[in-house]
PDB file of C-alpha atoms in Angstrom:
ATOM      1  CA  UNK J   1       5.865  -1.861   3.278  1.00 88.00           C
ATOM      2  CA  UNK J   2       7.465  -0.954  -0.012  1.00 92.00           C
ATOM      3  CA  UNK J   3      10.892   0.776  -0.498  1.00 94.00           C
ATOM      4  CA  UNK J   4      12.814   2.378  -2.955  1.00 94.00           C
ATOM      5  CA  UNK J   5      15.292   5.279  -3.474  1.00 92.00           C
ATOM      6  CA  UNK J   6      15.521   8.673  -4.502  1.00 87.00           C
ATOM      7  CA  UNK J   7      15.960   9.794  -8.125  1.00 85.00           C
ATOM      8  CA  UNK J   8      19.034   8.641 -10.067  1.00 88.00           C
ATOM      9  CA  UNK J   9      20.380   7.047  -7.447  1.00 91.00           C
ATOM     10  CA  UNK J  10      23.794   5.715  -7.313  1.00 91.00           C
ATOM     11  CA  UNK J  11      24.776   2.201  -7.187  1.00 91.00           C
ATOM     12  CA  UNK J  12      25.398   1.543  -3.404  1.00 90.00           C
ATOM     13  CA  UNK J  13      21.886   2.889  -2.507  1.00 92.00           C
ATOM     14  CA  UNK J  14      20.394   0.557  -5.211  1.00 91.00           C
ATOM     15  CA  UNK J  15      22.641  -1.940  -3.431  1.00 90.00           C
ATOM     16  CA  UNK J  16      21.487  -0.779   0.464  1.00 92.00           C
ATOM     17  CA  UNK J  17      17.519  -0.775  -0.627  1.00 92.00           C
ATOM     18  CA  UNK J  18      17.975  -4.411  -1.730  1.00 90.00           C
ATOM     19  CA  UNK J  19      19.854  -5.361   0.877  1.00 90.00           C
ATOM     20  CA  UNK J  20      17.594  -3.482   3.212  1.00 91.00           C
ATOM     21  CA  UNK J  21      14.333  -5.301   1.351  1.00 90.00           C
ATOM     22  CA  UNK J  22      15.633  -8.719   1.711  1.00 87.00           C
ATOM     23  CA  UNK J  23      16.363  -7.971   5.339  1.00 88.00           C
ATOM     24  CA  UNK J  24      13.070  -6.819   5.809  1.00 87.00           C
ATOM     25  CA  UNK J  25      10.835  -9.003   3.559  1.00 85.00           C
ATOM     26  CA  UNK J  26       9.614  -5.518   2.116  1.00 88.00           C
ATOM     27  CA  UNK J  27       8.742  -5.089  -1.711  1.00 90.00           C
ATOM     28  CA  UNK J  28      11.562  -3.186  -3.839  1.00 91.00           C
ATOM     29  CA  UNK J  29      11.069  -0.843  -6.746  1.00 90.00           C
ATOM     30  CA  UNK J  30      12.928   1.330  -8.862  1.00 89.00           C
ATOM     31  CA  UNK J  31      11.957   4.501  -8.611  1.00 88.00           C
ATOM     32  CA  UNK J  32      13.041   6.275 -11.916  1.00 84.00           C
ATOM     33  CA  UNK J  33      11.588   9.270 -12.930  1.00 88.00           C
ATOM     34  CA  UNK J  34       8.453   9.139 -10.662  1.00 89.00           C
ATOM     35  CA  UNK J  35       6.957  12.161  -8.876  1.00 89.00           C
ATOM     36  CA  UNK J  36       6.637  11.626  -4.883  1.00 88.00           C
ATOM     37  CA  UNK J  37       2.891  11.540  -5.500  1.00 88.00           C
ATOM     38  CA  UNK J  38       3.533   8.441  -8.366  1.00 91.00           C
ATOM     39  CA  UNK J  39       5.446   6.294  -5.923  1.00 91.00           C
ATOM     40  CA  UNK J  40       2.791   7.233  -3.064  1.00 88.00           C
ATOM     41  CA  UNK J  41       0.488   6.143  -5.594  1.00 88.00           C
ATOM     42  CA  UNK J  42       2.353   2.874  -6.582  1.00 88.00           C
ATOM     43  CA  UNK J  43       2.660   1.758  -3.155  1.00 87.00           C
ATOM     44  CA  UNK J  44      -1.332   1.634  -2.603  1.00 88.00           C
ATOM     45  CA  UNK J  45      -1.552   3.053   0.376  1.00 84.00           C
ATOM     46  CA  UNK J  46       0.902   0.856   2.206  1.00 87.00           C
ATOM     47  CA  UNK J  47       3.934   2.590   3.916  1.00 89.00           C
ATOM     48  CA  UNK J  48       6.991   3.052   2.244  1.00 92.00           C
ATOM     49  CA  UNK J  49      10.552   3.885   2.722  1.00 94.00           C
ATOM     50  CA  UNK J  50      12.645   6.059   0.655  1.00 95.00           C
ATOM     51  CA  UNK J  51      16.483   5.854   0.682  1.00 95.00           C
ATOM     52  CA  UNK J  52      18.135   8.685  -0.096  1.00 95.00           C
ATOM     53  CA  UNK J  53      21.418  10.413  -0.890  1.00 94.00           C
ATOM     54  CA  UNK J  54      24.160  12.695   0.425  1.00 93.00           C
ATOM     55  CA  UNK J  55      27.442  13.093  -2.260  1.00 92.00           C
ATOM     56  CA  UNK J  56      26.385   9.939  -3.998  1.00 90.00           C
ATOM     57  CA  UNK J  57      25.821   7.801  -1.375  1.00 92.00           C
ATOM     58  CA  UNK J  58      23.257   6.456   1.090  1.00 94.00           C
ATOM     59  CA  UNK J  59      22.446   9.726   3.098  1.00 95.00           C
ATOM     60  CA  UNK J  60      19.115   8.806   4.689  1.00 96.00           C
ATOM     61  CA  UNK J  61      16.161   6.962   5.543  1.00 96.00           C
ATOM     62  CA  UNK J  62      12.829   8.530   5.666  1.00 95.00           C
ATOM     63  CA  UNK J  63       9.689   6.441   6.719  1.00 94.00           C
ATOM     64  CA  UNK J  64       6.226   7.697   5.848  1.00 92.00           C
ATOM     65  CA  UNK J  65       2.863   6.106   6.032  1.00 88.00           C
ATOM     66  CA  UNK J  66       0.183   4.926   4.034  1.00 84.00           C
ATOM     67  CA  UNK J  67      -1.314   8.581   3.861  1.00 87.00           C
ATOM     68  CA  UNK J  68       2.165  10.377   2.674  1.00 87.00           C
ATOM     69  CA  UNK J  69       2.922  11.807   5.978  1.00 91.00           C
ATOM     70  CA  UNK J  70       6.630  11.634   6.574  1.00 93.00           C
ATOM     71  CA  UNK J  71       6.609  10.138  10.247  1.00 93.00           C
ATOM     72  CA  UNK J  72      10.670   9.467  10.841  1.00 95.00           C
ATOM     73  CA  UNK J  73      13.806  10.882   8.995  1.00 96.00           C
ATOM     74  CA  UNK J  74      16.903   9.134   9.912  1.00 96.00           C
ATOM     75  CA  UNK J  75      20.292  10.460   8.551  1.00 97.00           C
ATOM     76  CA  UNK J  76      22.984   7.747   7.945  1.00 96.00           C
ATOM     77  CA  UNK J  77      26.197   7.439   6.722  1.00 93.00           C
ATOM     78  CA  UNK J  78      27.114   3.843   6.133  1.00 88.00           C
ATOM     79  CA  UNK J  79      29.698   1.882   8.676  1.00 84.00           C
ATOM     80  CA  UNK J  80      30.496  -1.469   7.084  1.00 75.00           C
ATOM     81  CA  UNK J  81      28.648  -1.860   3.151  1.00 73.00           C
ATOM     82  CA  UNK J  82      26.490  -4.982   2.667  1.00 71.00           C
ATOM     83  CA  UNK J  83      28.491  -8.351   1.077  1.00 70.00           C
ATOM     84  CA  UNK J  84      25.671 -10.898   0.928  1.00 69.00           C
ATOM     85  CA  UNK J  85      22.070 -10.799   1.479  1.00 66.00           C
ATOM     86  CA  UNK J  86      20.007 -12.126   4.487  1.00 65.00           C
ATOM     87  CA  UNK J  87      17.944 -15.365   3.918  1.00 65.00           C
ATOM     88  CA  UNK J  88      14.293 -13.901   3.333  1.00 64.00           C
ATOM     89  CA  UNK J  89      12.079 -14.844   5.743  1.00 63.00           C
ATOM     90  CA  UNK J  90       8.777 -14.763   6.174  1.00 67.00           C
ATOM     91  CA  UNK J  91       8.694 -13.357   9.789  1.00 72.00           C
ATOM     92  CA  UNK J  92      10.135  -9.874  10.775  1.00 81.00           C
ATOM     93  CA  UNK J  93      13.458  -9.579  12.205  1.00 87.00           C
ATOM     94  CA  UNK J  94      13.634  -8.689  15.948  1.00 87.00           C
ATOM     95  CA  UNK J  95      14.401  -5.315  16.594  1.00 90.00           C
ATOM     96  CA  UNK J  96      16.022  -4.334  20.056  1.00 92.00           C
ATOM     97  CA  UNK J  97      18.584  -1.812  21.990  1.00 94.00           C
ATOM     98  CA  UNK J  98      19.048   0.804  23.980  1.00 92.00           C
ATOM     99  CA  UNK J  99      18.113   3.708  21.836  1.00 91.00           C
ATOM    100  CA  UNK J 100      14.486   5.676  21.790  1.00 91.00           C
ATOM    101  CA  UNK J 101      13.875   4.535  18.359  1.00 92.00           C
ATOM    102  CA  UNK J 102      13.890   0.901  19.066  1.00 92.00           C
ATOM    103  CA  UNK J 103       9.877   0.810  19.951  1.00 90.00           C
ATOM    104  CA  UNK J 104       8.886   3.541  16.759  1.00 90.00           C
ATOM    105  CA  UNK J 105      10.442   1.402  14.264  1.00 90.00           C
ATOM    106  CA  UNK J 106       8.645  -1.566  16.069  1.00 88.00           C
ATOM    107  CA  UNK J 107       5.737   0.297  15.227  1.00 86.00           C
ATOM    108  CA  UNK J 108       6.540   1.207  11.640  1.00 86.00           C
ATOM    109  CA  UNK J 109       8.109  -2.029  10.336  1.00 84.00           C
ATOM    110  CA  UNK J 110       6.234  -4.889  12.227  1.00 76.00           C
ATOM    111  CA  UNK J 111       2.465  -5.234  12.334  1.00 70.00           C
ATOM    112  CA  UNK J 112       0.935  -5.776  15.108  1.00 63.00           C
ATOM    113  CA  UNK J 113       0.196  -9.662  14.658  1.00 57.00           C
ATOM    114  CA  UNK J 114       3.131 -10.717  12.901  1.00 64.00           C
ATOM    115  CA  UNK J 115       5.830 -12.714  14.629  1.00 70.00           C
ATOM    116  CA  UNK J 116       9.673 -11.772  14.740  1.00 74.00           C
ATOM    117  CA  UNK J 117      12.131 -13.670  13.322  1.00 71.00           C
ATOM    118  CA  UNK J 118      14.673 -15.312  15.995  1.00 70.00           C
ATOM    119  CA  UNK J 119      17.421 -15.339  12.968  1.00 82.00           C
ATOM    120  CA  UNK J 120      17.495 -11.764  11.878  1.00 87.00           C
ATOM    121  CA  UNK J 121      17.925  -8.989  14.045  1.00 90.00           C
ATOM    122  CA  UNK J 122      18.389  -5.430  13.723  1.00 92.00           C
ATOM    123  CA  UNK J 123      19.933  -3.927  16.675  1.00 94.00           C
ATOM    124  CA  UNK J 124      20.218  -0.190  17.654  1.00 95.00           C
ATOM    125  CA  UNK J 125      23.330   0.627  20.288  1.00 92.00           C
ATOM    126  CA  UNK J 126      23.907   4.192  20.581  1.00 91.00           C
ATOM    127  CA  UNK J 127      23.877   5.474  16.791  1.00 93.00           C
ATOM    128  CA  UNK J 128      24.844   2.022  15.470  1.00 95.00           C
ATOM    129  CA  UNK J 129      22.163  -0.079  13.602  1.00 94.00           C
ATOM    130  CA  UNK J 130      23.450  -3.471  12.837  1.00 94.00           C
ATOM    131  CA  UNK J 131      21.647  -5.959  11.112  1.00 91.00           C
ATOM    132  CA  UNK J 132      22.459  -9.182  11.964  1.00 90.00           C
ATOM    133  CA  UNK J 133      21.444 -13.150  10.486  1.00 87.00           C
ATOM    134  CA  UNK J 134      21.986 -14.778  13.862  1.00 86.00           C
ATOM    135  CA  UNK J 135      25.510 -13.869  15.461  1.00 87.00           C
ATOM    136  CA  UNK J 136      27.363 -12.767  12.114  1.00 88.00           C
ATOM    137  CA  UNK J 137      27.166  -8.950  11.152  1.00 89.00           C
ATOM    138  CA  UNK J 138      25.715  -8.357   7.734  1.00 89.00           C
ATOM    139  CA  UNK J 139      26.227  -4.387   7.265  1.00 90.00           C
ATOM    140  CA  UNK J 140      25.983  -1.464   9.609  1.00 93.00           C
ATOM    141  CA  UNK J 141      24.958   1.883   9.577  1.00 94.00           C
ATOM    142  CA  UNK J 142      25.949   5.216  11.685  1.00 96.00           C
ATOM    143  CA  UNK J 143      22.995   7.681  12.747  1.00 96.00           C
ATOM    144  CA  UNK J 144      24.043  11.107  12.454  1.00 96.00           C
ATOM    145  CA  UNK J 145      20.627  12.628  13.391  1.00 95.00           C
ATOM    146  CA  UNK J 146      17.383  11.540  13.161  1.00 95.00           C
ATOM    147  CA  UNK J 147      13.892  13.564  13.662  1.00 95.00           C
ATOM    148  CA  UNK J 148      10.110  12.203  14.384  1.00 93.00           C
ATOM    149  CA  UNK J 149       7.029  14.036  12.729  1.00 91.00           C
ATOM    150  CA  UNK J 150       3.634  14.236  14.691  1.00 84.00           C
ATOM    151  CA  UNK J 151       1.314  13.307  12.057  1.00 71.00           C
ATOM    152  CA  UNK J 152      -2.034  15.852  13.451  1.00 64.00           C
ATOM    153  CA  UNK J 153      -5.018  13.248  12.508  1.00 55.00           C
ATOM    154  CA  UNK J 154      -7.289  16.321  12.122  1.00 50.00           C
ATOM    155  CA  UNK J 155      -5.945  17.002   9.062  1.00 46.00           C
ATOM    156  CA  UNK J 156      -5.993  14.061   7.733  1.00 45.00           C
TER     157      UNK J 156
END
């Protein structure tokens, strides 16, 4: 997966996409001037993530797949801001809770036959995400909303 920002984006969303790519183990670019149909481009077909903003700062998270669909939009505002970044890992981090979007971001960030890490975690508790390098808290974020597109495959 490969993730990035929105256009002229402010510092603490460069800050969150690194933060969120090291947490991840996904592949970080700066977006610049590109189009939405260059960075669909530049990510060959892979999914992506795109950070973007609301009044200069991290606003949302919007998940599409390797055909350009837009599959999940999750609005944010952010609860405590990252201070250090996770240890990269090669395996996924665990992601678990109580909320309905636990298993759809299984789906969209871990493939099917990787393994998850058992030292980061991201973990979803009513609209709380907090990510998590074994029991200390790295940064959280608040869901204000968040909405799931049906991707029809006849289209496609």
């Amino acid at each position: 997966m490969h993730i990035t920002s929105s256009r002229k984006p402010s510092a603490g969303t460069r800050t969150l996409c690194k933060h969120l790519a090291s947490f991840f183990g996904f592949e970080y670019f700066n977006r610049g001037k590109m189009s939405m149909g260059e960075v669909l481009t530049l990510s060959h077909g892979n999914p992506l993530l795109i950070i973007g903003e609301y009044h200069g700062n991290p606003g949302s998270l919007a998940f599409y797949d390797g055909k350009g669909f837009c599959t999940l939009s999750i609005y944010i505002s952010v609860l405590e801001a990252p201070s250090e970044y996770p240890k990269r890992s090669k395996s996924f981090p665990l992601i678990d809770g109580d909320n309905e979007l636990v298993p759809l971001l299984n789906d969209l960030i871990v493939p099917d036959e990787s393994t998850c890490s058992t030292l980061l975690s991201l973990t979803i508790s009513g609209n709380q995400l907090d990510f998590k390098e074994g029991e200390k808290e790295l940064f959280s974020l608040r869901m204000k909303s968040y909405k799931v597109f049906e991707v029809d495959e006849e289209c496609c």
